[in-house]
GROMACS .gro file of C-alpha atoms in nm:
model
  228
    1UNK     CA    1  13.052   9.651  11.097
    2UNK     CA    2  13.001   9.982  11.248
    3UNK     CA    3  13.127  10.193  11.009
    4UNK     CA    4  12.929   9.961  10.746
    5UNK     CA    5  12.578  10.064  11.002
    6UNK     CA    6  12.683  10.428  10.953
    7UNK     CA    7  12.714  10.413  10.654
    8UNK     CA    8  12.340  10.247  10.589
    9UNK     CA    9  12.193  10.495  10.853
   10UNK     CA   10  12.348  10.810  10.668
   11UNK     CA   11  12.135  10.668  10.343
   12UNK     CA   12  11.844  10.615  10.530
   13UNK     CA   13  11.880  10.997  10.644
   14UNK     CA   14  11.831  10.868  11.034
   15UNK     CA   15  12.056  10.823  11.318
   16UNK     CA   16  11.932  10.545  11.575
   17UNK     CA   17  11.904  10.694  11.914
   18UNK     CA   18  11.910  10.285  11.994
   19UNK     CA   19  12.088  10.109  11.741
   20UNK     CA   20  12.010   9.741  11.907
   21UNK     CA   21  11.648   9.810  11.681
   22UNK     CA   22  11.876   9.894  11.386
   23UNK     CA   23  12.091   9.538  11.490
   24UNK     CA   24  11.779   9.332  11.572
   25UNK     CA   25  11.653   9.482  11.201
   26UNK     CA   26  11.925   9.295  11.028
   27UNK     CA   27  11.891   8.932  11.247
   28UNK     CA   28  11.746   8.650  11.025
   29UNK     CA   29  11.588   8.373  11.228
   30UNK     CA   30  11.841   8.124  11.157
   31UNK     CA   31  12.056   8.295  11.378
   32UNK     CA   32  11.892   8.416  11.666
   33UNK     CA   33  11.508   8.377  11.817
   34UNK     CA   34  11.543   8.738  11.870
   35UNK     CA   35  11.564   8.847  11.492
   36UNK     CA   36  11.355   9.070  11.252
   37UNK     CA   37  11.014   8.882  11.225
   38UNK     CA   38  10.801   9.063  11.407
   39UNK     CA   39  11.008   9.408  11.303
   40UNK     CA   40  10.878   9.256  10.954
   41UNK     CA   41  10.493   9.260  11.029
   42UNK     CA   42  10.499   9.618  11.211
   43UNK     CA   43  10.694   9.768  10.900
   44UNK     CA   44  10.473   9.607  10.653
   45UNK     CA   45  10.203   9.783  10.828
   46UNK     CA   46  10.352  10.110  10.801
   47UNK     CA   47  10.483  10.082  10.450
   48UNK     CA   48  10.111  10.013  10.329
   49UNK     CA   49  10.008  10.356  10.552
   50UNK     CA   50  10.263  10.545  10.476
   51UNK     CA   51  10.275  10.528  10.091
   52UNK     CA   52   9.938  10.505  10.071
   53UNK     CA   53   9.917  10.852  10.269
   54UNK     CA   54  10.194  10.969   9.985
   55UNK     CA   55   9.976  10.856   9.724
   56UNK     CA   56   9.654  11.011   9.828
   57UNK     CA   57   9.749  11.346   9.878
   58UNK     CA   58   9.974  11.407   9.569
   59UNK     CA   59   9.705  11.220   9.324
   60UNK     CA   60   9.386  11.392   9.426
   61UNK     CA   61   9.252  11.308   9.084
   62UNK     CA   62   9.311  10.913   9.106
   63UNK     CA   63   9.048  10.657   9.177
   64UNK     CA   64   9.044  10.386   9.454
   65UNK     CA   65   9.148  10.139   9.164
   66UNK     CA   66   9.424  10.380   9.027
   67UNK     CA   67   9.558  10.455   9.393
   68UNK     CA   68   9.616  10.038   9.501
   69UNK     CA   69   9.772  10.020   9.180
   70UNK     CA   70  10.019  10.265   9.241
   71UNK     CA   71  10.095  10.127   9.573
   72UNK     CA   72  10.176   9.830   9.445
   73UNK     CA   73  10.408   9.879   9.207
   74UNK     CA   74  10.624   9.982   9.574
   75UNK     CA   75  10.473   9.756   9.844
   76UNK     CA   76  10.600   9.418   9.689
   77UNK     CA   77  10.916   9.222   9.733
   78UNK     CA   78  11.105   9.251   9.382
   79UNK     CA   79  11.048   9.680   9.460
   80UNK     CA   80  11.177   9.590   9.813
   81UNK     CA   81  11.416   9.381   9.740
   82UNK     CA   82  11.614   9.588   9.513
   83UNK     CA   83  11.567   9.896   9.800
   84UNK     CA   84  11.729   9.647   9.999
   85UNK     CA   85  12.037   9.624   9.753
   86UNK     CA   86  12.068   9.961   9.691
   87UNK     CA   87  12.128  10.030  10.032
   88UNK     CA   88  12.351   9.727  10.044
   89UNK     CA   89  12.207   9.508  10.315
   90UNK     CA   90  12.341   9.152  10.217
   91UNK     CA   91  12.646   9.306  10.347
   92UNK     CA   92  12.489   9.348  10.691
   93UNK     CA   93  12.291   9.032  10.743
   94UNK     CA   94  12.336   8.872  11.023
   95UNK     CA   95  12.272   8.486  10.906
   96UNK     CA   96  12.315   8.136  11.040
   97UNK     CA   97  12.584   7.948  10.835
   98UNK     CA   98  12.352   7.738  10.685
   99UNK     CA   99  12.158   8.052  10.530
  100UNK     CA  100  12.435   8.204  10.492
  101UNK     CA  101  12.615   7.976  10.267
  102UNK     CA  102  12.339   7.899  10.023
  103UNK     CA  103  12.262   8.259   9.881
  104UNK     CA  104  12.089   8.413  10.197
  105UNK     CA  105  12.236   8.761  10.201
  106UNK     CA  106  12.145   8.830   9.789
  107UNK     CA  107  11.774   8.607   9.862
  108UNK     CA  108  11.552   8.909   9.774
  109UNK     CA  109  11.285   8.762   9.969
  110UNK     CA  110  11.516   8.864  10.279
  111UNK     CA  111  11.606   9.159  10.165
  112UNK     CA  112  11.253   9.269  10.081
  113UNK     CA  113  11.161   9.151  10.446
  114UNK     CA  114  11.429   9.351  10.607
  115UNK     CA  115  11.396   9.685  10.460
  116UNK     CA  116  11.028   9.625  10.619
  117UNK     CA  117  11.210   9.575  10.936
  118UNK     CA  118  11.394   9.864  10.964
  119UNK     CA  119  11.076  10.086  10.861
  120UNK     CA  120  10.963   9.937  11.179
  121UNK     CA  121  11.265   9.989  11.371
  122UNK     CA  122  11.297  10.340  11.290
  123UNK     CA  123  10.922  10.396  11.375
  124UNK     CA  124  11.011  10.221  11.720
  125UNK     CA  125  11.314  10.468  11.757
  126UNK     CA  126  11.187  10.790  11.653
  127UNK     CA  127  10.798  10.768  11.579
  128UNK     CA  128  10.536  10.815  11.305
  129UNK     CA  129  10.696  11.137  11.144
  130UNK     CA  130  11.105  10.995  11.129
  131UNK     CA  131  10.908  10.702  11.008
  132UNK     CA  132  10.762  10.883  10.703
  133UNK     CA  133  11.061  11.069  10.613
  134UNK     CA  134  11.277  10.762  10.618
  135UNK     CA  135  11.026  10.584  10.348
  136UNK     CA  136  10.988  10.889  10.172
  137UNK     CA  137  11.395  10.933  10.105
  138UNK     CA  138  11.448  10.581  10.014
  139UNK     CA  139  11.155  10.593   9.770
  140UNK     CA  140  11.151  10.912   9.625
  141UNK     CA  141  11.260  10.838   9.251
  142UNK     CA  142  10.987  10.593   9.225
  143UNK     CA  143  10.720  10.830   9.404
  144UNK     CA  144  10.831  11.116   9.191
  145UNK     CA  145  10.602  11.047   8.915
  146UNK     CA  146  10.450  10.688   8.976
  147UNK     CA  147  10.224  10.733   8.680
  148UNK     CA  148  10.491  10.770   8.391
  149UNK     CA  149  10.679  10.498   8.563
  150UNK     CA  150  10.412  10.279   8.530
  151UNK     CA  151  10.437  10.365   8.143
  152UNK     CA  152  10.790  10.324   8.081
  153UNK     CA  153  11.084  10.102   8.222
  154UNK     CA  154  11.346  10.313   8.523
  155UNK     CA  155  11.704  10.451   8.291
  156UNK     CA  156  11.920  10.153   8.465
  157UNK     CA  157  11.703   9.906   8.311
  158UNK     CA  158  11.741  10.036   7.981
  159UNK     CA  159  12.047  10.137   8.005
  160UNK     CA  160  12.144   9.753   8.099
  161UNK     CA  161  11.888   9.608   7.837
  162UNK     CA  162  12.075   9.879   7.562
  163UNK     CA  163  12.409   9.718   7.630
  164UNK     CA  164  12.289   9.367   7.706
  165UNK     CA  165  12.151   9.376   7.335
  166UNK     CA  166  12.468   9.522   7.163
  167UNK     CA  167  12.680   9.226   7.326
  168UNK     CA  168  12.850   9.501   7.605
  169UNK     CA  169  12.978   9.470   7.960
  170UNK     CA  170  12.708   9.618   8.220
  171UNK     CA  171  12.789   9.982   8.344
  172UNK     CA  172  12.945  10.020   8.692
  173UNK     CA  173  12.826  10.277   8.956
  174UNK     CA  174  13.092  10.456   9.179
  175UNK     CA  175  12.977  10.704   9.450
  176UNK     CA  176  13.205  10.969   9.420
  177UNK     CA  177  13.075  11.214   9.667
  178UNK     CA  178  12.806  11.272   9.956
  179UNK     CA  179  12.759  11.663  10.026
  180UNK     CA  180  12.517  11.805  10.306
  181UNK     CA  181  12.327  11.682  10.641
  182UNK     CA  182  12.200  11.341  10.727
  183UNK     CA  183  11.898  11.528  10.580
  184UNK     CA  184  11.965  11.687  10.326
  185UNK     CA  185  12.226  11.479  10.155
  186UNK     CA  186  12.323  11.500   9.771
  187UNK     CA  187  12.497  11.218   9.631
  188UNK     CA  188  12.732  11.257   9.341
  189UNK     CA  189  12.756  10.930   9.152
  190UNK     CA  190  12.923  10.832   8.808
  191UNK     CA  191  12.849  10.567   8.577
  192UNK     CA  192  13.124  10.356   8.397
  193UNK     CA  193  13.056  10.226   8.051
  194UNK     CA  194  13.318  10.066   7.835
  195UNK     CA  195  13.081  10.171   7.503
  196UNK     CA  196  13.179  10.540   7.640
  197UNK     CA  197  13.480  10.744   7.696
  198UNK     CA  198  13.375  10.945   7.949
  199UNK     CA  199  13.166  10.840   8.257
  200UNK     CA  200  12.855  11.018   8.318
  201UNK     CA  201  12.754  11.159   8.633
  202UNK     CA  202  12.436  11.187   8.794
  203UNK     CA  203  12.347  11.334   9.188
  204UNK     CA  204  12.008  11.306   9.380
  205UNK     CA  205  11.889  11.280   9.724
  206UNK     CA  206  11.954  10.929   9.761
  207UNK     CA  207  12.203  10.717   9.593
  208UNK     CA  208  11.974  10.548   9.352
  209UNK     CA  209  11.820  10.835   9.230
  210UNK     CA  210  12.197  10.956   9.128
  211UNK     CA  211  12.272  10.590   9.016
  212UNK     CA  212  11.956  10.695   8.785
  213UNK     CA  213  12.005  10.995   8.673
  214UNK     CA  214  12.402  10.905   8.559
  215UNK     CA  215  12.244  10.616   8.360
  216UNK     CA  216  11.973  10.842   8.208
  217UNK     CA  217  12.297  11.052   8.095
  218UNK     CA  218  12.465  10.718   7.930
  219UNK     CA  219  12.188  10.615   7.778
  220UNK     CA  220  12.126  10.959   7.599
  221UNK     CA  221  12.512  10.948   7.487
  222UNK     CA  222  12.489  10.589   7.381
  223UNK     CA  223  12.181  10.663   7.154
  224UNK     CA  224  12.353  11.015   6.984
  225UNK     CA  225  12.688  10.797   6.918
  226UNK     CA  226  12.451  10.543   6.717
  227UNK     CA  227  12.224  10.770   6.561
  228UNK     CA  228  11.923  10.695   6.724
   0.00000   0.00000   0.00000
């Protein structure tokens, strides 16, 4: 388990100076009355802030209207959720057995609520400004250019949906490399397609922007090969 927290805190790009917030961050209720609900309700707060503080200052040009919008598309439990996968909580959960055994650790619902959790917990740890930089790492591909996104579906998605329709097996991601400080990280990631010969590679700031980027690649391939 701890090399498993390590691992989630060198994603997150922060080191816990008390990692019982990181461990309380990752306690469902049906294990302990000490668990992540209140973590929940602080990190919800800060998500809204914080993103909407992102938002304002990089679209000075957007309305009130265009601005929630945009926040939205982030601050809601499927966008959470799948956060909560990429940086592989299930894994981490610490669930009764009943929860446990029937789907807990994949229910995005939980997953969604504990990546709001540790927002808090890393607030609680190392204040406002680890806080922001935390939220803005694990959200950067989507914050990059929230407007085109909102226009057109993320490379993994139509990379799946491209093999999904020609009858294929779903690509697989390997992390082949992590270069630089907690920081500053690059990861180096390759995607596996049996369509291809060759897996393309892809590298970012966080693991799903390299998990994007590689599938960007394999889609581009995929759609030469056939002449589209």
């Amino acid at each position: 388990m701890t090399a498993s927290l390590d691992k989630l805190q060198q994603s997150l790009g922060y080191q816990f100076v008390q990692p019982e917030l990181l461990s309380l961050a990752l306690t469902h209720r049906s294990t302990s009355k000490q668990n992540y609900e209140r973590l929940e309700f602080l990190g919800d707060a800060l998500l809204d802030f914080i993103i909407g503080e992102i938002l304002y200052f990089r679209f000075k040009d957007a309305t009130e209207g265009e601005l929630s919008r945009l926040r939205a598309r982030f601050v809601n439990k499927a966008a959470l959720a799948g956060l909560g996968k990429e940086l592989e909580l299930g894994a981490l959960l610490k669930l009764g057995a009943g929860e446990a055994k029937s789907g807990g650790k994949q229910r995005e619902s939980i997953l969604a609520d504990v990546v709001e959790a540790i927002i808090a917990a890393v607030y609680l740890d190392g204040g406002l400004e680890a806080c922001k930089a935390v939220v803005q790492r694990i959200s950067e591909d989507m914050l990059t250019n929230p407007r085109q996104q909102a226009q057109s579906k993320d490379p993994k998605t139509r990379l799946q949906e491209l093999l999904q329709a020609r009858g294929l097996p779903l690509p697989v991601y390997k992390v082949l490399a992590i270069n630089g400080e907690a920081h500053q990280q690059t990861f180096h990631v390759e995607c596996q397609c049996e369509a291809l010969k060759q897996a393309t590679k892809g590298k970012g700031r966080s693991k799903r922007i390299a998990e994007q980027n590689a599938a960007e690649r394999a889609y581009q391939v995929l759609e030469e090969e056939n002449g589209e």
